[in-house]
PDB file of C-alpha atoms in Angstrom:
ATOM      1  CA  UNK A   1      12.148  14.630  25.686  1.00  0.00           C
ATOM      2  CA  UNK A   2       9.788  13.952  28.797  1.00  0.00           C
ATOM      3  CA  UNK A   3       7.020  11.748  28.312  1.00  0.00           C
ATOM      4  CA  UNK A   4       5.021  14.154  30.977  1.00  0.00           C
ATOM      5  CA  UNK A   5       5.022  17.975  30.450  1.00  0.00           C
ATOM      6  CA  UNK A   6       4.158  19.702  34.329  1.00  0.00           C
ATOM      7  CA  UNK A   7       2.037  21.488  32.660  1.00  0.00           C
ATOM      8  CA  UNK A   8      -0.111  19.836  30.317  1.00  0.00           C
ATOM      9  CA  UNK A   9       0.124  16.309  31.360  1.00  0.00           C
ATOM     10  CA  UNK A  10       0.959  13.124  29.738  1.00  0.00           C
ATOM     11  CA  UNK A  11       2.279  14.595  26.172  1.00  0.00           C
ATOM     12  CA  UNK A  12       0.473  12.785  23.449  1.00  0.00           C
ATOM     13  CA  UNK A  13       2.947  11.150  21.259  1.00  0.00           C
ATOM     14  CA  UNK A  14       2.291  10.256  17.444  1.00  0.00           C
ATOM     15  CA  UNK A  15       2.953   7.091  15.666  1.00  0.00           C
ATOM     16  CA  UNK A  16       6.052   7.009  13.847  1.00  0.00           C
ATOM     17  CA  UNK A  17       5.549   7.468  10.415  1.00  0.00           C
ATOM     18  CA  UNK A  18       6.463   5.470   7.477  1.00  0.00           C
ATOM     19  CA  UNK A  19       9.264   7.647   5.574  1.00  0.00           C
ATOM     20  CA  UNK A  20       7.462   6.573   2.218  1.00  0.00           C
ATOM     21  CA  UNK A  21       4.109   6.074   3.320  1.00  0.00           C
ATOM     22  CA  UNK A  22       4.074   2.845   3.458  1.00  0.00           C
ATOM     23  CA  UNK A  23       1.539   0.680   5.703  1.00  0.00           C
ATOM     24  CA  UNK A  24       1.414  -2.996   5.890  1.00  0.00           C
ATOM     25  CA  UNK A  25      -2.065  -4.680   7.555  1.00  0.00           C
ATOM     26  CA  UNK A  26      -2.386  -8.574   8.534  1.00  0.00           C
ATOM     27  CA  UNK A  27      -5.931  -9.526   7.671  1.00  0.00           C
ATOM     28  CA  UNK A  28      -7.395 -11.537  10.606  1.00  0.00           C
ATOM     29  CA  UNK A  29     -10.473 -12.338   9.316  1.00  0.00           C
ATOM     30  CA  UNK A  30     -12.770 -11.601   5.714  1.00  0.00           C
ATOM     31  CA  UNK A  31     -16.675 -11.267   6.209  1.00  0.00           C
ATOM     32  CA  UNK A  32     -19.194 -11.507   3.615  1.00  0.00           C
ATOM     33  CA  UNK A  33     -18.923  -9.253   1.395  1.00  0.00           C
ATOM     34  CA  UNK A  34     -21.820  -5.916   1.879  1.00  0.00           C
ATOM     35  CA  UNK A  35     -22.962  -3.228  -0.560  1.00  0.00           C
ATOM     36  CA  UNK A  36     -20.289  -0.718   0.854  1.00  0.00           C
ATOM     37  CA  UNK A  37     -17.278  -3.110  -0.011  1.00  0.00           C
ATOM     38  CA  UNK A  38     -15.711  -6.094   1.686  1.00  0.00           C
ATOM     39  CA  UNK A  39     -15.750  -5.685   5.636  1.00  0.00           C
ATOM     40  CA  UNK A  40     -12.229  -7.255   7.094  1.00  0.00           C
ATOM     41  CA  UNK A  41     -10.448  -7.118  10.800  1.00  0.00           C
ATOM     42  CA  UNK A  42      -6.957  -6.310  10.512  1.00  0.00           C
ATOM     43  CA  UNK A  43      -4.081  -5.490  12.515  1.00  0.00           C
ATOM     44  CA  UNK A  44      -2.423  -2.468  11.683  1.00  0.00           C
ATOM     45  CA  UNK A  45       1.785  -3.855  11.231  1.00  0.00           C
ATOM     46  CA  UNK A  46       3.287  -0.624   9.905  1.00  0.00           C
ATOM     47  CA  UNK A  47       2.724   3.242   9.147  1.00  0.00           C
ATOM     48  CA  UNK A  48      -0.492   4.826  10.151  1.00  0.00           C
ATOM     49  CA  UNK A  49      -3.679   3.996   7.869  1.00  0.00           C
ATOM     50  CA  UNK A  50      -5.744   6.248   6.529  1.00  0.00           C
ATOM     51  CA  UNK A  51      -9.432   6.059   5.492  1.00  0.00           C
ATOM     52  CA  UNK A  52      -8.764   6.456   1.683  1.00  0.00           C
ATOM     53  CA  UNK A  53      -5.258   4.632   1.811  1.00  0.00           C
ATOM     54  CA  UNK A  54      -4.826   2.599  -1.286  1.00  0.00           C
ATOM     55  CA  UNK A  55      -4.050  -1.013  -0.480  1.00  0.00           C
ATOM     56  CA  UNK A  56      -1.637  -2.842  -3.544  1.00  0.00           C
ATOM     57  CA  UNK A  57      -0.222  -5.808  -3.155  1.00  0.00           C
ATOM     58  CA  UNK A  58      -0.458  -8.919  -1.062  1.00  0.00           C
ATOM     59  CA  UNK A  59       2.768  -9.167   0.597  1.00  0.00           C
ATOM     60  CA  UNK A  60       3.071 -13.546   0.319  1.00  0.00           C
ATOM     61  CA  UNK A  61       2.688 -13.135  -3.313  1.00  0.00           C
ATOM     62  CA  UNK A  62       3.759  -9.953  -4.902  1.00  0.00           C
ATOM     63  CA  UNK A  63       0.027 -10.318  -6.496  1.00  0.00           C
ATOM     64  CA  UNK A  64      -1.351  -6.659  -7.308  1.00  0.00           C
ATOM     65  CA  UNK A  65      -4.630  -5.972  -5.652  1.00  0.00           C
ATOM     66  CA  UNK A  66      -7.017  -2.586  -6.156  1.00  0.00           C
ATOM     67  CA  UNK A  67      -8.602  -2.092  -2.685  1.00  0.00           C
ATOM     68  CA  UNK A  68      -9.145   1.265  -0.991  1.00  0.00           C
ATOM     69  CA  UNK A  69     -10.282   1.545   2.443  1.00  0.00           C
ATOM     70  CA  UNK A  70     -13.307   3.363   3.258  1.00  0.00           C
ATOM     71  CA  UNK A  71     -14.219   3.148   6.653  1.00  0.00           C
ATOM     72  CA  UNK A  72     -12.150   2.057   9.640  1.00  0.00           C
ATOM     73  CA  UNK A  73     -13.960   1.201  12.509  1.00  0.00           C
ATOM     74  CA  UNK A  74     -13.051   0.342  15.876  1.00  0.00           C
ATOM     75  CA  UNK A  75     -15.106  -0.049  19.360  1.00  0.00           C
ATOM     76  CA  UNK A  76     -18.257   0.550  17.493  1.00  0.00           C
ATOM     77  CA  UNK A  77     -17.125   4.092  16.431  1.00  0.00           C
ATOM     78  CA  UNK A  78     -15.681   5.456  12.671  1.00  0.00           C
ATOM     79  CA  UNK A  79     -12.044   6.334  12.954  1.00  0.00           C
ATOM     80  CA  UNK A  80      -9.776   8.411  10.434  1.00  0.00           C
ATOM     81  CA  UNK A  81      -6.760   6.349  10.919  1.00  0.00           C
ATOM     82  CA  UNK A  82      -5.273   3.524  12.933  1.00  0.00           C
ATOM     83  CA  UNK A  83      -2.023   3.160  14.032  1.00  0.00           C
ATOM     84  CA  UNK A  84       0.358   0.131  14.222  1.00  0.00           C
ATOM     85  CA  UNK A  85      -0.430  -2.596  16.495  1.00  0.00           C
ATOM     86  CA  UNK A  86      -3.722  -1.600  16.623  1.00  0.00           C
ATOM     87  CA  UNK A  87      -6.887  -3.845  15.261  1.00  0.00           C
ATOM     88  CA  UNK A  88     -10.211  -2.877  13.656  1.00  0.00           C
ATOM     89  CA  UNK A  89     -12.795  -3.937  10.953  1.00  0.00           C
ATOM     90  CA  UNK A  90     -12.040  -2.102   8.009  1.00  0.00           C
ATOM     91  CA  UNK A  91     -14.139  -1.725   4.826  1.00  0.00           C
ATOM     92  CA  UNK A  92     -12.509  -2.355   1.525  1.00  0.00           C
ATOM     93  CA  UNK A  93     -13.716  -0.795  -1.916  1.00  0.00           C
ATOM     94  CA  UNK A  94     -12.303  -2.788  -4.650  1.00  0.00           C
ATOM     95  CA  UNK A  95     -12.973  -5.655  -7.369  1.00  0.00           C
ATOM     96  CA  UNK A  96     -15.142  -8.592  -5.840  1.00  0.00           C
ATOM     97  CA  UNK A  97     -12.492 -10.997  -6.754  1.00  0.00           C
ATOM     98  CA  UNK A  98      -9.592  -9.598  -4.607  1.00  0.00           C
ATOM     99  CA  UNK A  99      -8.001 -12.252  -3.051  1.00  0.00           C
ATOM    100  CA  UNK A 100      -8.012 -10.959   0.406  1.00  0.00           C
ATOM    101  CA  UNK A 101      -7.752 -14.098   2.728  1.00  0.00           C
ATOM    102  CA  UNK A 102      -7.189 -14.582   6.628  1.00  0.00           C
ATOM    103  CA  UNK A 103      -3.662 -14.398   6.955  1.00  0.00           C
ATOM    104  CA  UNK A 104      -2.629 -12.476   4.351  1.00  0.00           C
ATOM    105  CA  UNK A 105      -0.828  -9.374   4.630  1.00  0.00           C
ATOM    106  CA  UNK A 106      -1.738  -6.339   2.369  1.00  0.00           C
ATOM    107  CA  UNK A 107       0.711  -3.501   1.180  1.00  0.00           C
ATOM    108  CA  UNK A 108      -0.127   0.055   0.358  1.00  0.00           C
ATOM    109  CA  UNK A 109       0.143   3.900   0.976  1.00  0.00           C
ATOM    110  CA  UNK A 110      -0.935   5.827   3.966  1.00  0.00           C
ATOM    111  CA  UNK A 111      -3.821   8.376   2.241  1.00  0.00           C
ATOM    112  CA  UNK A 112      -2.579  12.485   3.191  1.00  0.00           C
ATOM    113  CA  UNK A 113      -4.538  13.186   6.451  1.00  0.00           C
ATOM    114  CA  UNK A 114      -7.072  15.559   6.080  1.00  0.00           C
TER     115      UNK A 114
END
């Protein structure tokens, strides 16, 4: 398949997909935690995240976390989803004692797009 159609230009190619769903996120850095949830930057390792993905584990560990995102956010604008190898600050909706640290990588499941 052509990476350029003559007619239509560059094509626009999706991220490959998790077959299960699955997305994986390095956390960069954890913020103080806001009324909305617990802002972090990440860096997108696998699958493509979705605002309501359900994050469940942290990966070093095997410890089970409860964190759903609710807002990605990149370049000052509110994205649906990011893809992998791609960073932005994230908002997290969970329990205040999640053990989210700089470092860590978080497990979960890509939310259905809308």
């Amino acid at each position: 398949m052509s990476a350029h159609s003559p007619r239509t230009g560059p094509a626009q190619l999706d991220a490959p997909a998790e077959p299960d769903g699955a997305v994986e996120l390095e956390v960069h850095e954890v913020r103080p935690r806001e009324p909305a949830g617990l802002p972090v930057v990440v860096r997108c390792i696998s699958g493509r995240l979705r605002v309501g993905s359900p994050l469940h584990e942290i990966r070093e560990t095997a410890e089970p976390v409860d964190l759903v995102v609710t807002r990605i956010r990149r370049y000052d604008r509110d994205l649906p989803y990011l893809d992998p190898a791609a960073t932005a600050l994230l908002t997290l909706a969970g329990p205040p004692d999640a053990r989210v640290r700089s470092g860590t990588h978080l497990r979960g499941r890509s939310a259905p797009s809308a």
